[in-house]
């Protein structure tokens, strides 16, 4: 039985940052990831990371932009911490070796991003997430004390008799062995759940595993209705064109050649908040001013070619390889697409969840710094700041504590559950079928525009799929690299996420941030300036509310 | 939509049976990827086929395989184009080369690729304490320059294609050496010389590459590992004058001197000059040169026997008719304050200027 003081599940930016922070405190750390750490989805972040580092900028300005961007649903104490700590975090990364873009003087240089009042996005060409992820992994290789479990899949969390976290049950993908990892603290850093939607910018591994595992043991999920649709994704595949393109000056046009953002956000134009731009695009498309393939056009040709090659190389490749378009010479067709989950496991500013000893950080957590809508380039920052804070806090908190005794029956139950899936005779639906239906359902009913009827239809479908997912057909009966059984486990995680999302969306009877209800089109601060929480108490999900923390910024009308 | 035939190399370590080919049909538009084809087979027909994949966009580096024998990422190889290149009408997909297979298309990258990456001390060893409260000040070009190797997604496709690795499995290999350049080219790193010395002295290091270009051709991210290896060599020889026991330094110098003198390679002089840091006389006088020359005699003998080395050609070698031009080019290059290095992030800039 592997034993660690601190066990980190997930090795994206949040997980690796947490592991390094905990290890620096001298605690024994294990880090688990279902894919090799550098394959984690953090590598997809192209645009950059926000920090008010420039002396002319201020953390207050960054915080205000974030709060306004969140449509006042973000918790201001957490946002203050994130924005204050951003410059230090960025410098730490630079010192570790991230090859950030420099200006002429050899100092860190910035680009503009949506919803921000200053150019405060730091970047590495358009491979920012990849560069940071690989540099953190360099540090992880250097810190040989951190034990890496690469290609291990966690299936459940375990508690001791008092309900304190005691470890996690994990399957070694390589040989199928199931192990109980014992730990004094567990940090979940398992990322988002974009795979609930089809299409999505998220990778195939983004299946909300950690969110579901925490939910299953009673941790409340918060702001789950807040699902971000990114304004510039490729139709069909859903691949992302970074906001960096608009940051560098690209324009949006409808099929009639109008720069339609003039109507929706006359001041910030293409660089308004994502929810605003996505709604504008979807309105144009719904009202018949889009292209026949249900898209509008992003024109990057207005950016100088030299600059495109230096700063947007990756999307030159994406355009060429995946859309057959040379973005330096012609506009590319895009539409809003599923991108990010603002909600997640509710935590405090040190990453603590409601379960003693269980922490969460990164996209799977909800601190909440993004509230109703996340600003571009704030997510990498969130993963790093709160990843580090969780790692530090966990390391200090477990100091001198004994290992907890997990209830070994949980391991047997889990083994039985998994072998039950593998040994099934194959009468039910295929994992891929159920997943495809879920994706289409979510994209249809729980997308940019929502209403009660649609959401109810969505909920019925999700609940039926949940039932069907208890009897899936499995082709692979083997132990080694059985991706079929992992797919079935992921699908069950996804369906728990979906249920929490739809329930929260039905509950919030107003429009705020990413949640736009056509039946309640206004923001209603009197009744709904509060977080919605869902928790699974026994098996029936339960809804509750929690307050939004305000420090110095009163809600205002939100225009761009 | 079009129909494609896929031939996938299957291997199940638990079955006790050898690997075999299995045939599948898929239906996809030609611009979709080979990965989409494989995923369609998994979704509709047989979910037990193992392949690592995640991003579907050539970012995560999971899906390296060999398609029609060529190492590539499955997600950025268009299925229509793969079908055009397929022999016998079926697109073949098999696991990457130079690595053991775990199951179907999944290889043991840890045992080969990651071991080699760790070999090059893959983390920054800063020259000085980081400046308090601010960043290291470094030239913007230097950061753009190492960003080309930072763009490596560690997919192992170059490792799969490398010909030297096939002959010498101990060769550090293209990806790891490109990773090494990421530090040697980074002005913040303080160990350039010792890193280079280490990689030059290692018999499986920078001088073990045979310039076959395979890695440059297959790399999906334009990292051009061979170019990075050549740059490591230039830094080792020109900047630090590292005289390694593999004689890479002498070989490189000899090569340049011969080209300067004759314009084309005078093979018979390459070996002796290599042992004299490029000079023929030094090479013949040096005791260690003489020893190594003696050790090379069997090779020379084989060369003579097979006709590759001709005793007359060994003594006289024609100069190029416009040898002056060659000298002019070499002078021109040497007169530059800075070496001209090819880098894709900077090429964009140059392309713009020449437009
Ligand atoms: C295309 C794209 C572009 C983006 N661009 C930007 C940007 O420019 N700026 C910005 O700030 N943000 C951006 N984001 C958002 C940002 O990249 C993510 O929110 C962030 O990287 C999430 O990091 P993470 O560490 O929380 O999770 P991830 O990086 O997703 O890592 C999750 C980890 O958990 C592991 N894991 C999951 N489930 C299990 C399990 N059951 N068992 C074991 N391990 C498990 C995975 O293997 C992985 O290691 C972008 C997102 C996308 C999709
Ligand atoms: S050029 Fe060198 S490193 Fe690259 S594939 Fe050929 S032998 Fe290997
Ligand atoms: S150098 Fe290119 S081919 Fe080799 S591992 Fe890196 S990205 Fe892959
Ligand atoms: S699936 Fe990520 S590189 Fe191919």
CSV table of N, CA and C in Angstrom, one decimal, chain A residues 127-179:
chain,number,residue,atom,x,y,z
A,127,UNK,N,2.2,29.0,-26.9
A,127,UNK,CA,2.3,27.7,-26.2
A,127,UNK,C,2.5,27.9,-24.7
A,128,UNK,N,1.9,28.9,-24.1
A,128,UNK,CA,2.1,29.3,-22.8
A,128,UNK,C,1.9,28.2,-21.8
A,129,UNK,N,0.7,27.5,-21.9
A,129,UNK,CA,0.4,26.5,-20.9
A,129,UNK,C,1.4,25.3,-21.1
A,130,UNK,N,1.8,25.0,-22.3
A,130,UNK,CA,2.7,23.9,-22.5
A,130,UNK,C,4.1,24.3,-21.9
A,131,UNK,N,4.5,25.5,-22.2
A,131,UNK,CA,5.8,25.9,-21.7
A,131,UNK,C,5.9,25.8,-20.2
A,132,UNK,N,4.8,26.3,-19.5
A,132,UNK,CA,4.8,26.3,-18.0
A,132,UNK,C,4.7,24.8,-17.5
A,133,UNK,N,3.9,24.0,-18.2
A,133,UNK,CA,3.7,22.6,-17.8
A,133,UNK,C,5.0,21.9,-17.9
A,134,UNK,N,5.7,22.1,-19.0
A,134,UNK,CA,7.0,21.3,-19.2
A,134,UNK,C,8.0,21.8,-18.2
A,135,UNK,N,8.0,23.1,-17.9
A,135,UNK,CA,9.1,23.6,-17.0
A,135,UNK,C,8.7,23.1,-15.6
A,136,UNK,N,7.5,23.0,-15.2
A,136,UNK,CA,7.2,22.5,-13.8
A,136,UNK,C,7.6,21.0,-13.8
A,137,UNK,N,7.3,20.3,-14.9
A,137,UNK,CA,7.7,18.9,-14.9
A,137,UNK,C,9.2,18.7,-14.8
A,138,UNK,N,10.0,19.7,-15.4
A,138,UNK,CA,11.4,19.6,-15.2
A,138,UNK,C,11.8,19.7,-13.7
A,139,UNK,N,11.0,20.5,-13.0
A,139,UNK,CA,11.3,20.7,-11.6
A,139,UNK,C,10.9,19.4,-10.9
A,140,UNK,N,9.8,18.8,-11.3
A,140,UNK,CA,9.4,17.5,-10.7
A,140,UNK,C,10.4,16.4,-10.9
A,141,UNK,N,11.0,16.4,-12.1
A,141,UNK,CA,12.1,15.4,-12.3
A,141,UNK,C,13.3,15.7,-11.4
A,142,UNK,N,13.5,17.0,-11.2
A,142,UNK,CA,14.7,17.4,-10.4
A,142,UNK,C,14.4,17.0,-8.9
A,143,UNK,N,13.2,17.2,-8.4
A,143,UNK,CA,12.8,16.8,-7.1
A,143,UNK,C,12.5,15.4,-7.0
A,144,UNK,N,13.5,14.6,-7.0
A,144,UNK,CA,13.3,13.1,-7.1
A,144,UNK,C,12.5,12.6,-5.9
A,145,UNK,N,12.4,13.5,-4.8
A,145,UNK,CA,11.7,13.0,-3.6
A,145,UNK,C,10.2,12.9,-3.9
A,146,UNK,N,9.7,13.6,-4.9
A,146,UNK,CA,8.3,13.6,-5.2
A,146,UNK,C,8.0,12.3,-6.0
A,147,UNK,N,7.2,11.4,-5.4
A,147,UNK,CA,7.0,10.1,-6.1
A,147,UNK,C,5.9,10.3,-7.2
A,148,UNK,N,6.3,10.0,-8.4
A,148,UNK,CA,5.3,10.2,-9.5
A,148,UNK,C,4.7,8.8,-9.9
A,149,UNK,N,3.4,8.9,-10.0
A,149,UNK,CA,2.6,7.7,-10.4
A,149,UNK,C,2.0,8.1,-11.8
A,150,UNK,N,2.7,7.8,-12.8
A,150,UNK,CA,2.3,8.2,-14.1
A,150,UNK,C,1.5,7.1,-14.8
A,151,UNK,N,0.3,7.5,-15.3
A,151,UNK,CA,-0.6,6.6,-15.9
A,151,UNK,C,-1.2,5.6,-14.9
A,152,UNK,N,-1.7,6.3,-13.8
A,152,UNK,CA,-2.5,5.6,-12.8
A,152,UNK,C,-3.8,6.4,-12.7
A,153,UNK,N,-4.9,5.7,-12.6
A,153,UNK,CA,-6.2,6.3,-12.7
A,153,UNK,C,-7.0,6.1,-11.3
A,154,UNK,N,-7.3,7.3,-10.7
A,154,UNK,CA,-8.0,7.2,-9.4
A,154,UNK,C,-9.5,7.0,-9.6
A,155,UNK,N,-10.0,6.1,-8.9
A,155,UNK,CA,-11.5,5.8,-9.1
A,155,UNK,C,-12.3,6.3,-7.9
A,156,UNK,N,-11.8,6.4,-6.7
A,156,UNK,CA,-12.6,6.8,-5.6
A,156,UNK,C,-11.7,7.3,-4.5
A,157,UNK,N,-12.3,8.2,-3.7
A,157,UNK,CA,-11.6,8.7,-2.5
A,157,UNK,C,-12.1,7.8,-1.3
A,158,UNK,N,-11.2,7.7,-0.3
A,158,UNK,CA,-11.6,6.9,0.9
A,158,UNK,C,-11.4,7.8,2.1
A,159,UNK,N,-12.3,7.5,3.1
A,159,UNK,CA,-12.3,8.3,4.4
A,159,UNK,C,-12.1,7.3,5.5
A,160,UNK,N,-11.8,7.9,6.7
A,160,UNK,CA,-11.7,7.0,7.9
A,160,UNK,C,-13.1,7.1,8.5
A,161,UNK,N,-13.2,6.4,9.7
A,161,UNK,CA,-14.5,6.4,10.4
A,161,UNK,C,-15.1,7.7,10.7
A,162,UNK,N,-14.2,8.7,11.0
A,162,UNK,CA,-14.7,10.0,11.3
A,162,UNK,C,-15.0,10.9,10.1
A,163,UNK,N,-14.8,10.3,9.0
A,163,UNK,CA,-15.1,11.1,7.8
A,163,UNK,C,-13.9,11.9,7.3
A,164,UNK,N,-12.8,11.8,7.9
A,164,UNK,CA,-11.6,12.5,7.5
A,164,UNK,C,-11.0,11.7,6.3
A,165,UNK,N,-10.4,12.5,5.3
A,165,UNK,CA,-9.9,11.8,4.2
A,165,UNK,C,-8.7,10.9,4.6
A,166,UNK,N,-8.6,9.7,4.0
A,166,UNK,CA,-7.6,8.7,4.4
A,166,UNK,C,-6.8,8.3,3.2
A,167,UNK,N,-7.2,8.6,2.0
A,167,UNK,CA,-6.5,8.2,0.8
A,167,UNK,C,-7.3,8.1,-0.4
A,168,UNK,N,-6.9,7.3,-1.4
A,168,UNK,CA,-7.6,7.2,-2.7
A,168,UNK,C,-7.3,5.8,-3.3
A,169,UNK,N,-8.3,5.3,-4.0
A,169,UNK,CA,-8.2,4.0,-4.7
A,169,UNK,C,-7.8,4.3,-6.1
A,170,UNK,N,-6.8,3.6,-6.6
A,170,UNK,CA,-6.2,4.0,-7.9
A,170,UNK,C,-5.8,2.7,-8.6
A,171,UNK,N,-6.1,2.7,-10.0
A,171,UNK,CA,-5.8,1.6,-10.8
A,171,UNK,C,-4.5,1.9,-11.6
A,172,UNK,N,-3.6,1.0,-11.6
A,172,UNK,CA,-2.4,1.1,-12.4
A,172,UNK,C,-2.8,0.8,-13.9
A,173,UNK,N,-2.8,1.8,-14.8
A,173,UNK,CA,-3.3,1.5,-16.1
A,173,UNK,C,-2.5,0.5,-16.8
A,174,UNK,N,-1.2,0.5,-16.5
A,174,UNK,CA,-0.3,-0.4,-17.2
A,174,UNK,C,-0.6,-1.9,-16.9
A,175,UNK,N,-1.0,-2.3,-15.7
A,175,UNK,CA,-1.2,-3.7,-15.4
A,175,UNK,C,-2.6,-4.0,-14.8
A,176,UNK,N,-3.4,-2.9,-14.6
A,176,UNK,CA,-4.7,-3.2,-14.1
A,176,UNK,C,-4.8,-3.4,-12.6
A,177,UNK,N,-3.6,-3.3,-11.9
A,177,UNK,CA,-3.6,-3.6,-10.4
A,177,UNK,C,-4.3,-2.4,-9.7
A,178,UNK,N,-5.1,-2.7,-8.7
A,178,UNK,CA,-5.8,-1.7,-7.9
A,178,UNK,C,-5.2,-1.5,-6.6
A,179,UNK,N,-4.8,-0.3,-6.2
A,179,UNK,CA,-4.1,-0.1,-5.0
A,179,UNK,C,-4.8,1.0,-4.1
